[in-house]
JSON list of C-alpha atoms in Angstrom, two decimals:
[
{"chain": "A", "resi": 1, "resn": "MET", "atom": "CA", "xyz": [114.61, 100.97, 89.74]},
{"chain": "A", "resi": 2, "resn": "ALA", "atom": "CA", "xyz": [111.66, 103.07, 90.96]},
{"chain": "A", "resi": 3, "resn": "MET", "atom": "CA", "xyz": [110.70, 102.54, 94.59]},
{"chain": "A", "resi": 4, "resn": "LYS", "atom": "CA", "xyz": [107.27, 100.98, 95.10]},
{"chain": "A", "resi": 5, "resn": "GLN", "atom": "CA", "xyz": [104.93, 103.52, 96.59]},
{"chain": "A", "resi": 6, "resn": "ALA", "atom": "CA", "xyz": [103.35, 102.97, 99.99]},
{"chain": "A", "resi": 7, "resn": "GLN", "atom": "CA", "xyz": [99.88, 101.53, 100.31]},
{"chain": "A", "resi": 8, "resn": "ILE", "atom": "CA", "xyz": [97.28, 103.95, 101.68]},
{"chain": "A", "resi": 9, "resn": "ILE", "atom": "CA", "xyz": [95.22, 102.71, 104.63]},
{"chain": "A", "resi": 10, "resn": "SER", "atom": "CA", "xyz": [91.89, 104.46, 105.20]},
{"chain": "A", "resi": 11, "resn": "HIS", "atom": "CA", "xyz": [92.12, 104.83, 109.00]},
{"chain": "A", "resi": 12, "resn": "ARG", "atom": "CA", "xyz": [88.76, 104.03, 110.66]},
{"chain": "A", "resi": 13, "resn": "GLY", "atom": "CA", "xyz": [87.28, 104.50, 107.18]},
{"chain": "A", "resi": 14, "resn": "GLY", "atom": "CA", "xyz": [88.56, 108.08, 106.83]},
{"chain": "A", "resi": 15, "resn": "ALA", "atom": "CA", "xyz": [87.88, 109.69, 110.19]},
{"chain": "A", "resi": 16, "resn": "TYR", "atom": "CA", "xyz": [88.39, 113.30, 109.07]},
{"chain": "A", "resi": 17, "resn": "LEU", "atom": "CA", "xyz": [85.64, 113.00, 106.46]},
{"chain": "A", "resi": 18, "resn": "TRP", "atom": "CA", "xyz": [82.99, 110.60, 107.77]},
{"chain": "A", "resi": 19, "resn": "PRO", "atom": "CA", "xyz": [81.90, 109.20, 111.16]},
{"chain": "A", "resi": 20, "resn": "GLU", "atom": "CA", "xyz": [84.78, 106.96, 112.15]},
{"chain": "A", "resi": 21, "resn": "ASN", "atom": "CA", "xyz": [84.27, 103.19, 111.98]},
{"chain": "A", "resi": 22, "resn": "SER", "atom": "CA", "xyz": [80.78, 103.63, 110.46]},
{"chain": "A", "resi": 23, "resn": "LEU", "atom": "CA", "xyz": [79.52, 101.68, 107.48]},
{"chain": "A", "resi": 24, "resn": "LEU", "atom": "CA", "xyz": [79.05, 105.07, 105.76]},
{"chain": "A", "resi": 25, "resn": "ALA", "atom": "CA", "xyz": [82.79, 105.74, 106.13]},
{"chain": "A", "resi": 26, "resn": "PHE", "atom": "CA", "xyz": [83.75, 102.32, 104.82]},
{"chain": "A", "resi": 27, "resn": "ARG", "atom": "CA", "xyz": [81.36, 102.57, 101.87]},
{"chain": "A", "resi": 28, "resn": "GLN", "atom": "CA", "xyz": [82.92, 105.91, 100.93]},
{"chain": "A", "resi": 29, "resn": "SER", "atom": "CA", "xyz": [86.43, 104.50, 101.29]},
{"chain": "A", "resi": 30, "resn": "LEU", "atom": "CA", "xyz": [85.53, 101.63, 98.99]},
{"chain": "A", "resi": 31, "resn": "THR", "atom": "CA", "xyz": [84.99, 104.18, 96.22]},
{"chain": "A", "resi": 32, "resn": "LEU", "atom": "CA", "xyz": [88.55, 105.51, 96.59]},
{"chain": "A", "resi": 33, "resn": "PRO", "atom": "CA", "xyz": [91.78, 104.12, 95.12]},
{"chain": "A", "resi": 34, "resn": "VAL", "atom": "CA", "xyz": [93.15, 103.12, 98.53]},
{"chain": "A", "resi": 35, "resn": "GLU", "atom": "CA", "xyz": [94.46, 99.60, 99.11]},
{"chain": "A", "resi": 36, "resn": "VAL", "atom": "CA", "xyz": [93.40, 98.99, 102.70]},
{"chain": "A", "resi": 37, "resn": "LEU", "atom": "CA", "xyz": [90.51, 99.79, 105.04]},
{"chain": "A", "resi": 38, "resn": "GLU", "atom": "CA", "xyz": [91.28, 99.83, 108.77]},
{"chain": "A", "resi": 39, "resn": "CYS", "atom": "CA", "xyz": [88.91, 99.26, 111.66]},
{"chain": "A", "resi": 40, "resn": "ASP", "atom": "CA", "xyz": [88.98, 98.55, 115.41]},
{"chain": "A", "resi": 41, "resn": "VAL", "atom": "CA", "xyz": [87.07, 95.81, 117.25]},
{"chain": "A", "resi": 42, "resn": "HIS", "atom": "CA", "xyz": [85.81, 95.15, 120.76]},
{"chain": "A", "resi": 43, "resn": "PRO", "atom": "CA", "xyz": [83.48, 92.35, 121.90]},
{"chain": "A", "resi": 44, "resn": "SER", "atom": "CA", "xyz": [79.86, 92.94, 122.89]},
{"chain": "A", "resi": 45, "resn": "ALA", "atom": "CA", "xyz": [78.54, 91.39, 126.10]},
{"chain": "A", "resi": 46, "resn": "ASP", "atom": "CA", "xyz": [77.47, 88.37, 124.06]},
{"chain": "A", "resi": 47, "resn": "GLY", "atom": "CA", "xyz": [80.89, 88.04, 122.40]},
{"chain": "A", "resi": 48, "resn": "VAL", "atom": "CA", "xyz": [80.13, 89.53, 118.99]},
{"chain": "A", "resi": 49, "resn": "PRO", "atom": "CA", "xyz": [83.07, 91.50, 117.45]},
{"chain": "A", "resi": 50, "resn": "MET", "atom": "CA", "xyz": [81.86, 95.08, 117.06]},
{"chain": "A", "resi": 51, "resn": "VAL", "atom": "CA", "xyz": [83.58, 97.84, 115.03]},
{"chain": "A", "resi": 52, "resn": "HIS", "atom": "CA", "xyz": [84.37, 100.72, 117.37]},
{"chain": "A", "resi": 53, "resn": "HIS", "atom": "CA", "xyz": [87.58, 102.38, 118.49]},
{"chain": "A", "resi": 54, "resn": "ASP", "atom": "CA", "xyz": [87.06, 103.24, 122.17]},
{"chain": "A", "resi": 55, "resn": "ALA", "atom": "CA", "xyz": [86.46, 100.72, 124.96]},
{"chain": "A", "resi": 56, "resn": "THR", "atom": "CA", "xyz": [83.67, 103.07, 126.08]},
{"chain": "A", "resi": 57, "resn": "LEU", "atom": "CA", "xyz": [80.73, 104.48, 124.15]},
{"chain": "A", "resi": 58, "resn": "GLU", "atom": "CA", "xyz": [80.18, 108.10, 125.15]},
{"chain": "A", "resi": 59, "resn": "ARG", "atom": "CA", "xyz": [82.59, 109.82, 122.75]},
{"chain": "A", "resi": 60, "resn": "MET", "atom": "CA", "xyz": [80.93, 108.51, 119.62]},
{"chain": "A", "resi": 61, "resn": "THR", "atom": "CA", "xyz": [77.39, 107.43, 120.53]},
{"chain": "A", "resi": 62, "resn": "ASP", "atom": "CA", "xyz": [74.33, 108.23, 122.63]},
{"chain": "A", "resi": 63, "resn": "LEU", "atom": "CA", "xyz": [75.22, 105.35, 124.98]},
{"chain": "A", "resi": 64, "resn": "ALA", "atom": "CA", "xyz": [77.74, 105.47, 127.83]},
{"chain": "A", "resi": 65, "resn": "GLY", "atom": "CA", "xyz": [79.98, 103.06, 129.72]},
{"chain": "A", "resi": 66, "resn": "PRO", "atom": "CA", "xyz": [81.97, 100.05, 128.51]},
{"chain": "A", "resi": 67, "resn": "LEU", "atom": "CA", "xyz": [81.10, 98.65, 125.10]},
{"chain": "A", "resi": 68, "resn": "VAL", "atom": "CA", "xyz": [81.61, 95.14, 126.47]},
{"chain": "A", "resi": 69, "resn": "ALA", "atom": "CA", "xyz": [78.72, 95.68, 128.92]},
{"chain": "A", "resi": 70, "resn": "GLN", "atom": "CA", "xyz": [76.19, 96.02, 126.07]},
{"chain": "A", "resi": 71, "resn": "SER", "atom": "CA", "xyz": [74.71, 93.29, 123.88]},
{"chain": "A", "resi": 72, "resn": "ALA", "atom": "CA", "xyz": [75.27, 93.33, 120.13]},
{"chain": "A", "resi": 73, "resn": "ALA", "atom": "CA", "xyz": [71.56, 94.11, 119.67]},
{"chain": "A", "resi": 74, "resn": "ALA", "atom": "CA", "xyz": [71.78, 97.15, 121.97]},
{"chain": "A", "resi": 75, "resn": "LEU", "atom": "CA", "xyz": [74.97, 98.34, 120.26]},
{"chain": "A", "resi": 76, "resn": "GLY", "atom": "CA", "xyz": [73.26, 98.01, 116.90]},
{"chain": "A", "resi": 77, "resn": "LYS", "atom": "CA", "xyz": [70.68, 100.55, 118.08]},
{"chain": "A", "resi": 78, "resn": "ALA", "atom": "CA", "xyz": [73.21, 103.07, 119.42]},
{"chain": "A", "resi": 79, "resn": "ARG", "atom": "CA", "xyz": [73.25, 106.33, 117.45]},
{"chain": "A", "resi": 80, "resn": "PHE", "atom": "CA", "xyz": [76.37, 108.17, 116.40]},
{"chain": "A", "resi": 81, "resn": "ARG", "atom": "CA", "xyz": [76.77, 111.70, 117.69]},
{"chain": "A", "resi": 82, "resn": "GLY", "atom": "CA", "xyz": [76.28, 114.09, 114.78]},
{"chain": "A", "resi": 83, "resn": "ALA", "atom": "CA", "xyz": [75.24, 111.21, 112.47]},
{"chain": "A", "resi": 84, "resn": "PRO", "atom": "CA", "xyz": [72.11, 109.64, 114.00]},
{"chain": "A", "resi": 85, "resn": "ASP", "atom": "CA", "xyz": [71.53, 107.48, 110.93]},
{"chain": "A", "resi": 86, "resn": "GLN", "atom": "CA", "xyz": [74.75, 105.59, 111.70]},
{"chain": "A", "resi": 87, "resn": "THR", "atom": "CA", "xyz": [75.23, 102.93, 114.36]},
{"chain": "A", "resi": 88, "resn": "ILE", "atom": "CA", "xyz": [77.94, 100.55, 115.53]},
{"chain": "A", "resi": 89, "resn": "PRO", "atom": "CA", "xyz": [78.49, 97.84, 112.91]},
{"chain": "A", "resi": 90, "resn": "THR", "atom": "CA", "xyz": [79.43, 94.24, 113.53]},
{"chain": "A", "resi": 91, "resn": "LEU", "atom": "CA", "xyz": [82.73, 93.06, 112.08]},
{"chain": "A", "resi": 92, "resn": "ALA", "atom": "CA", "xyz": [80.68, 90.56, 110.05]},
{"chain": "A", "resi": 93, "resn": "ALA", "atom": "CA", "xyz": [78.74, 93.41, 108.38]},
{"chain": "A", "resi": 94, "resn": "LEU", "atom": "CA", "xyz": [81.95, 95.24, 107.55]},
{"chain": "A", "resi": 95, "resn": "ALA", "atom": "CA", "xyz": [83.65, 92.12, 106.20]},
{"chain": "A", "resi": 96, "resn": "ARG", "atom": "CA", "xyz": [80.59, 91.45, 104.04]},
{"chain": "A", "resi": 97, "resn": "LEU", "atom": "CA", "xyz": [80.79, 95.00, 102.68]},
{"chain": "A", "resi": 98, "resn": "VAL", "atom": "CA", "xyz": [84.50, 94.72, 101.82]},
{"chain": "A", "resi": 99, "resn": "ALA", "atom": "CA", "xyz": [84.41, 91.16, 100.44]},
{"chain": "A", "resi": 100, "resn": "PRO", "atom": "CA", "xyz": [83.28, 92.00, 96.86]},
{"chain": "A", "resi": 101, "resn": "SER", "atom": "CA", "xyz": [86.05, 94.61, 96.48]},
{"chain": "A", "resi": 102, "resn": "ASP", "atom": "CA", "xyz": [89.76, 94.09, 95.88]},
{"chain": "A", "resi": 103, "resn": "LYS", "atom": "CA", "xyz": [90.79, 95.84, 99.10]},
{"chain": "A", "resi": 104, "resn": "LEU", "atom": "CA", "xyz": [92.47, 94.46, 102.19]},
{"chain": "A", "resi": 105, "resn": "LEU", "atom": "CA", "xyz": [90.94, 94.82, 105.65]},
{"chain": "A", "resi": 106, "resn": "ARG", "atom": "CA", "xyz": [93.05, 95.74, 108.69]},
{"chain": "A", "resi": 107, "resn": "VAL", "atom": "CA", "xyz": [91.48, 94.80, 111.99]},
{"chain": "A", "resi": 108, "resn": "GLU", "atom": "CA", "xyz": [92.94, 96.25, 115.17]},
{"chain": "A", "resi": 109, "resn": "VAL", "atom": "CA", "xyz": [92.07, 93.91, 118.01]},
{"chain": "A", "resi": 110, "resn": "LYS", "atom": "CA", "xyz": [91.62, 96.29, 120.94]},
{"chain": "A", "resi": 111, "resn": "GLY", "atom": "CA", "xyz": [91.95, 95.72, 124.68]},
{"chain": "A", "resi": 112, "resn": "ASP", "atom": "CA", "xyz": [89.58, 96.75, 127.46]},
{"chain": "A", "resi": 113, "resn": "ARG", "atom": "CA", "xyz": [89.65, 100.06, 129.34]},
{"chain": "A", "resi": 114, "resn": "ASP", "atom": "CA", "xyz": [92.84, 98.90, 131.09]},
{"chain": "A", "resi": 115, "resn": "HIS", "atom": "CA", "xyz": [94.34, 97.86, 127.72]},
{"chain": "A", "resi": 116, "resn": "LYS", "atom": "CA", "xyz": [94.15, 94.18, 128.75]},
{"chain": "A", "resi": 117, "resn": "PRO", "atom": "CA", "xyz": [93.13, 91.61, 126.09]},
{"chain": "A", "resi": 118, "resn": "TYR", "atom": "CA", "xyz": [89.58, 90.36, 126.19]},
{"chain": "A", "resi": 119, "resn": "PRO", "atom": "CA", "xyz": [89.58, 86.61, 126.96]},
{"chain": "A", "resi": 120, "resn": "ASP", "atom": "CA", "xyz": [89.14, 84.39, 123.91]},
{"chain": "A", "resi": 121, "resn": "PHE", "atom": "CA", "xyz": [88.36, 87.36, 121.68]},
{"chain": "A", "resi": 122, "resn": "LEU", "atom": "CA", "xyz": [90.88, 86.88, 118.86]},
{"chain": "A", "resi": 123, "resn": "PRO", "atom": "CA", "xyz": [89.48, 83.46, 117.85]},
{"chain": "A", "resi": 124, "resn": "ARG", "atom": "CA", "xyz": [86.05, 85.06, 117.51]},
{"chain": "A", "resi": 125, "resn": "VAL", "atom": "CA", "xyz": [87.47, 87.77, 115.27]},
{"chain": "A", "resi": 126, "resn": "LEU", "atom": "CA", "xyz": [89.26, 85.20, 113.11]},
{"chain": "A", "resi": 127, "resn": "GLY", "atom": "CA", "xyz": [86.10, 83.10, 112.98]},
{"chain": "A", "resi": 128, "resn": "VAL", "atom": "CA", "xyz": [84.07, 86.02, 111.63]},
{"chain": "A", "resi": 129, "resn": "LEU", "atom": "CA", "xyz": [86.66, 86.82, 108.97]},
{"chain": "A", "resi": 130, "resn": "GLU", "atom": "CA", "xyz": [86.76, 83.18, 107.89]},
{"chain": "A", "resi": 131, "resn": "ALA", "atom": "CA", "xyz": [82.97, 82.89, 107.77]},
{"chain": "A", "resi": 132, "resn": "GLU", "atom": "CA", "xyz": [82.74, 85.98, 105.56]},
{"chain": "A", "resi": 133, "resn": "GLY", "atom": "CA", "xyz": [85.51, 84.80, 103.21]},
{"chain": "A", "resi": 134, "resn": "MET", "atom": "CA", "xyz": [87.87, 87.59, 104.29]},
{"chain": "A", "resi": 135, "resn": "LEU", "atom": "CA", "xyz": [90.50, 85.73, 106.30]},
{"chain": "A", "resi": 136, "resn": "THR", "atom": "CA", "xyz": [93.14, 85.69, 103.55]},
{"chain": "A", "resi": 137, "resn": "ARG", "atom": "CA", "xyz": [92.53, 89.39, 102.79]},
{"chain": "A", "resi": 138, "resn": "SER", "atom": "CA", "xyz": [92.73, 90.54, 106.39]},
{"chain": "A", "resi": 139, "resn": "ILE", "atom": "CA", "xyz": [95.62, 91.77, 108.50]},
{"chain": "A", "resi": 140, "resn": "ILE", "atom": "CA", "xyz": [95.40, 91.65, 112.30]},
{"chain": "A", "resi": 141, "resn": "ILE", "atom": "CA", "xyz": [97.11, 94.51, 114.10]},
{"chain": "A", "resi": 142, "resn": "ALA", "atom": "CA", "xyz": [97.52, 94.94, 117.86]},
{"chain": "A", "resi": 143, "resn": "PHE", "atom": "CA", "xyz": [99.49, 96.83, 120.48]},
{"chain": "A", "resi": 144, "resn": "HIS", "atom": "CA", "xyz": [99.38, 93.82, 122.80]},
{"chain": "A", "resi": 145, "resn": "GLY", "atom": "CA", "xyz": [102.34, 91.60, 121.89]},
{"chain": "A", "resi": 146, "resn": "GLY", "atom": "CA", "xyz": [100.58, 88.39, 122.89]},
{"chain": "A", "resi": 147, "resn": "THR", "atom": "CA", "xyz": [97.59, 89.18, 120.69]},
{"chain": "A", "resi": 148, "resn": "ALA", "atom": "CA", "xyz": [99.84, 89.98, 117.72]},
{"chain": "A", "resi": 149, "resn": "ALA", "atom": "CA", "xyz": [101.81, 86.74, 118.30]},
{"chain": "A", "resi": 150, "resn": "ALA", "atom": "CA", "xyz": [98.61, 84.69, 118.50]},
{"chain": "A", "resi": 151, "resn": "ALA", "atom": "CA", "xyz": [97.37, 86.24, 115.25]},
{"chain": "A", "resi": 152, "resn": "ALA", "atom": "CA", "xyz": [100.68, 85.37, 113.60]},
{"chain": "A", "resi": 153, "resn": "GLN", "atom": "CA", "xyz": [99.93, 81.69, 114.25]},
{"chain": "A", "resi": 154, "resn": "GLU", "atom": "CA", "xyz": [97.04, 81.93, 111.73]},
{"chain": "A", "resi": 155, "resn": "LYS", "atom": "CA", "xyz": [99.09, 81.60, 108.57]},
{"chain": "A", "resi": 156, "resn": "ARG", "atom": "CA", "xyz": [96.12, 82.16, 106.24]},
{"chain": "A", "resi": 157, "resn": "LEU", "atom": "CA", "xyz": [95.94, 85.83, 107.25]},
{"chain": "A", "resi": 158, "resn": "ALA", "atom": "CA", "xyz": [97.46, 88.43, 104.92]},
{"chain": "A", "resi": 159, "resn": "GLY", "atom": "CA", "xyz": [99.59, 89.55, 107.86]},
{"chain": "A", "resi": 160, "resn": "ALA", "atom": "CA", "xyz": [99.93, 90.08, 111.61]},
{"chain": "A", "resi": 161, "resn": "ILE", "atom": "CA", "xyz": [101.42, 93.36, 112.79]},
{"chain": "A", "resi": 162, "resn": "TRP", "atom": "CA", "xyz": [102.70, 94.52, 116.16]},
{"chain": "A", "resi": 163, "resn": "LEU", "atom": "CA", "xyz": [102.01, 98.20, 116.85]},
{"chain": "A", "resi": 164, "resn": "VAL", "atom": "CA", "xyz": [104.77, 99.77, 118.96]},
{"chain": "A", "resi": 165, "resn": "ASN", "atom": "CA", "xyz": [103.83, 102.66, 121.24]},
{"chain": "A", "resi": 166, "resn": "SER", "atom": "CA", "xyz": [106.11, 105.61, 122.02]},
{"chain": "A", "resi": 167, "resn": "GLY", "atom": "CA", "xyz": [107.23, 104.27, 125.41]},
{"chain": "A", "resi": 168, "resn": "ILE", "atom": "CA", "xyz": [108.31, 100.86, 124.08]},
{"chain": "A", "resi": 169, "resn": "LEU", "atom": "CA", "xyz": [110.11, 102.37, 121.10]},
{"chain": "A", "resi": 170, "resn": "ALA", "atom": "CA", "xyz": [111.88, 104.96, 123.26]},
{"chain": "A", "resi": 171, "resn": "SER", "atom": "CA", "xyz": [113.02, 102.31, 125.72]},
{"chain": "A", "resi": 172, "resn": "LEU", "atom": "CA", "xyz": [114.08, 99.62, 123.23]},
{"chain": "A", "resi": 173, "resn": "GLY", "atom": "CA", "xyz": [115.16, 101.55, 120.16]},
{"chain": "A", "resi": 174, "resn": "PRO", "atom": "CA", "xyz": [114.47, 100.38, 116.58]},
{"chain": "A", "resi": 175, "resn": "ASP", "atom": "CA", "xyz": [116.80, 97.35, 116.43]},
{"chain": "A", "resi": 176, "resn": "ALA", "atom": "CA", "xyz": [115.58, 95.80, 119.68]},
{"chain": "A", "resi": 177, "resn": "CYS", "atom": "CA", "xyz": [111.99, 96.52, 118.66]},
{"chain": "A", "resi": 178, "resn": "MET", "atom": "CA", "xyz": [112.45, 94.55, 115.48]},
{"chain": "A", "resi": 179, "resn": "ALA", "atom": "CA", "xyz": [114.17, 91.73, 117.40]},
{"chain": "A", "resi": 180, "resn": "ALA", "atom": "CA", "xyz": [111.12, 91.61, 119.70]},
{"chain": "A", "resi": 181, "resn": "ALA", "atom": "CA", "xyz": [108.81, 91.61, 116.68]},
{"chain": "A", "resi": 182, "resn": "ARG", "atom": "CA", "xyz": [110.73, 88.71, 115.16]},
{"chain": "A", "resi": 183, "resn": "ALA", "atom": "CA", "xyz": [110.41, 86.83, 118.46]},
{"chain": "A", "resi": 184, "resn": "LEU", "atom": "CA", "xyz": [106.64, 87.38, 118.36]},
{"chain": "A", "resi": 185, "resn": "GLY", "atom": "CA", "xyz": [106.55, 85.81, 114.90]},
{"chain": "A", "resi": 186, "resn": "VAL", "atom": "CA", "xyz": [104.68, 88.75, 113.34]},
{"chain": "A", "resi": 187, "resn": "THR", "atom": "CA", "xyz": [105.04, 89.80, 109.71]},
{"chain": "A", "resi": 188, "resn": "GLY", "atom": "CA", "xyz": [105.39, 93.53, 110.44]},
{"chain": "A", "resi": 189, "resn": "CYS", "atom": "CA", "xyz": [106.09, 96.21, 113.01]},
{"chain": "A", "resi": 190, "resn": "GLU", "atom": "CA", "xyz": [104.69, 99.76, 112.93]},
{"chain": "A", "resi": 191, "resn": "CYS", "atom": "CA", "xyz": [104.81, 102.97, 114.94]},
{"chain": "A", "resi": 192, "resn": "SER", "atom": "CA", "xyz": [103.10, 106.36, 114.99]},
{"chain": "A", "resi": 193, "resn": "MET", "atom": "CA", "xyz": [103.96, 109.10, 112.52]},
{"chain": "A", "resi": 194, "resn": "GLY", "atom": "CA", "xyz": [105.41, 111.13, 115.40]},
{"chain": "A", "resi": 195, "resn": "ASP", "atom": "CA", "xyz": [107.90, 108.34, 116.26]},
{"chain": "A", "resi": 196, "resn": "VAL", "atom": "CA", "xyz": [109.03, 107.12, 112.86]},
{"chain": "A", "resi": 197, "resn": "THR", "atom": "CA", "xyz": [112.62, 107.64, 111.75]},
{"chain": "A", "resi": 198, "resn": "PRO", "atom": "CA", "xyz": [114.70, 106.36, 108.84]},
{"chain": "A", "resi": 199, "resn": "ALA", "atom": "CA", "xyz": [116.42, 104.10, 111.40]},
{"chain": "A", "resi": 200, "resn": "PHE", "atom": "CA", "xyz": [113.06, 102.48, 112.28]},
{"chain": "A", "resi": 201, "resn": "ILE", "atom": "CA", "xyz": [112.32, 101.77, 108.63]},
{"chain": "A", "resi": 202, "resn": "ALA", "atom": "CA", "xyz": [115.85, 100.47, 108.04]},
{"chain": "A", "resi": 203, "resn": "ALA", "atom": "CA", "xyz": [115.67, 98.18, 111.09]},
{"chain": "A", "resi": 204, "resn": "ALA", "atom": "CA", "xyz": [112.43, 96.67, 109.80]},
{"chain": "A", "resi": 205, "resn": "ARG", "atom": "CA", "xyz": [113.96, 96.10, 106.39]},
{"chain": "A", "resi": 206, "resn": "THR", "atom": "CA", "xyz": [117.01, 94.41, 107.93]},
{"chain": "A", "resi": 207, "resn": "ALA", "atom": "CA", "xyz": [114.71, 92.18, 110.04]},
{"chain": "A", "resi": 208, "resn": "GLY", "atom": "CA", "xyz": [112.67, 91.21, 106.96]},
{"chain": "A", "resi": 209, "resn": "LEU", "atom": "CA", "xyz": [109.53, 92.80, 108.36]},
{"chain": "A", "resi": 210, "resn": "THR", "atom": "CA", "xyz": [106.98, 95.05, 106.69]},
{"chain": "A", "resi": 211, "resn": "THR", "atom": "CA", "xyz": [106.60, 98.45, 108.24]},
{"chain": "A", "resi": 212, "resn": "GLY", "atom": "CA", "xyz": [104.48, 101.57, 108.24]},
{"chain": "A", "resi": 213, "resn": "VAL", "atom": "CA", "xyz": [102.89, 104.20, 110.41]},
{"chain": "A", "resi": 214, "resn": "TRP", "atom": "CA", "xyz": [99.57, 105.47, 111.63]},
{"chain": "A", "resi": 215, "resn": "ALA", "atom": "CA", "xyz": [98.42, 109.11, 111.96]},
{"chain": "A", "resi": 216, "resn": "ALA", "atom": "CA", "xyz": [99.85, 110.44, 108.71]},
{"chain": "A", "resi": 217, "resn": "ASN", "atom": "CA", "xyz": [96.98, 112.89, 108.56]},
{"chain": "A", "resi": 218, "resn": "HIS", "atom": "CA", "xyz": [98.33, 116.17, 107.17]},
{"chain": "A", "resi": 219, "resn": "ARG", "atom": "CA", "xyz": [100.22, 117.14, 104.04]},
{"chain": "A", "resi": 220, "resn": "ALA", "atom": "CA", "xyz": [103.67, 117.32, 105.61]},
{"chain": "A", "resi": 221, "resn": "GLU", "atom": "CA", "xyz": [103.20, 113.94, 107.38]},
{"chain": "A", "resi": 222, "resn": "ILE", "atom": "CA", "xyz": [101.94, 112.23, 104.26]},
{"chain": "A", "resi": 223, "resn": "GLU", "atom": "CA", "xyz": [104.85, 113.63, 102.24]},
{"chain": "A", "resi": 224, "resn": "GLN", "atom": "CA", "xyz": [107.24, 112.35, 104.90]},
{"chain": "A", "resi": 225, "resn": "ALA", "atom": "CA", "xyz": [105.61, 108.90, 104.85]},
{"chain": "A", "resi": 226, "resn": "LEU", "atom": "CA", "xyz": [106.03, 108.79, 101.07]},
{"chain": "A", "resi": 227, "resn": "ASP", "atom": "CA", "xyz": [109.65, 109.96, 101.36]},
{"chain": "A", "resi": 228, "resn": "LEU", "atom": "CA", "xyz": [110.56, 107.28, 103.91]},
{"chain": "A", "resi": 229, "resn": "GLY", "atom": "CA", "xyz": [109.66, 104.44, 101.55]},
{"chain": "A", "resi": 230, "resn": "MET", "atom": "CA", "xyz": [107.57, 102.44, 104.00]},
{"chain": "A", "resi": 231, "resn": "ASP", "atom": "CA", "xyz": [105.12, 99.73, 102.96]},
{"chain": "A", "resi": 232, "resn": "ALA", "atom": "CA", "xyz": [101.92, 101.43, 104.11]},
{"chain": "A", "resi": 233, "resn": "PHE", "atom": "CA", "xyz": [100.60, 104.34, 106.09]},
{"chain": "A", "resi": 234, "resn": "ALA", "atom": "CA", "xyz": [97.27, 104.94, 107.78]},
{"chain": "A", "resi": 235, "resn": "THR", "atom": "CA", "xyz": [95.59, 108.31, 107.30]},
{"chain": "A", "resi": 236, "resn": "ASP", "atom": "CA", "xyz": [92.36, 109.96, 108.41]},
{"chain": "A", "resi": 237, "resn": "ASP", "atom": "CA", "xyz": [92.36, 111.93, 105.10]},
{"chain": "A", "resi": 238, "resn": "PRO", "atom": "CA", "xyz": [92.63, 109.32, 102.35]},
{"chain": "A", "resi": 239, "resn": "PRO", "atom": "CA", "xyz": [91.70, 111.70, 99.46]},
{"chain": "A", "resi": 240, "resn": "LEU", "atom": "CA", "xyz": [94.65, 113.97, 100.37]},
{"chain": "A", "resi": 241, "resn": "ALA", "atom": "CA", "xyz": [96.97, 110.98, 100.56]},
{"chain": "A", "resi": 242, "resn": "ILE", "atom": "CA", "xyz": [95.75, 109.76, 97.14]},
{"chain": "A", "resi": 243, "resn": "GLU", "atom": "CA", "xyz": [96.37, 113.21, 95.66]},
{"chain": "A", "resi": 244, "resn": "LEU", "atom": "CA", "xyz": [99.91, 113.48, 97.06]},
{"chain": "A", "resi": 245, "resn": "ARG", "atom": "CA", "xyz": [100.86, 109.96, 96.04]},
{"chain": "A", "resi": 246, "resn": "LYS", "atom": "CA", "xyz": [99.45, 110.45, 92.53]},
{"chain": "A", "resi": 247, "resn": "ALA", "atom": "CA", "xyz": [101.46, 113.66, 92.16]},
{"chain": "A", "resi": 248, "resn": "ARG", "atom": "CA", "xyz": [104.61, 111.54, 92.46]},
{"chain": "A", "resi": 249, "resn": "GLY", "atom": "CA", "xyz": [103.55, 109.47, 89.46]}
]
């Protein structure tokens, strides 16, 4: 029987091609035959989930300092470096954009500058997804085990995934990682492209968990992701991933 091919996740909307986490990027990704769009969220000062990767603003915008120190209104006026017509979207705006499509939305719930969870942030994220009719088509992903476990309690989500960093994976190994993921109650466990091994994928399968990687950004990495038979992989170059997957029939 032919192996099911991995889903392609447009990472931050396709960060190699368009301003990452911008509505422009997500609109472009919606035109592609990818299955999933991925974004990152932090709270504004007034608690609104905003789509942005970094805890601080200076890398991507004309503002500086912690995102959480700015109101949603101020963040909505920030301009992207190199793309001044783009600004930081709310999660609600992104969910509204994706809702009419058939695609899934992956939402990485980020921590603050010290990688600590923002208090009471996850319920706000889930509330937005529910209000926009996207809860059952959304997957929550997080590096923080407690956040991933809390997301797993919301059974209407399409999934809750624990992201394992290099240090944790190196110290635990694949089998113990999957045991920890099972204890968290999540539906999946994923690692970076640089850390993935056949043993990691096999351990996930044995544990009954979905699995995948992020940062499959170049031809050799995408080919490897396809070879390993994982469920999904996130890429900054979704058109290349589409081309390579299609070439396999």
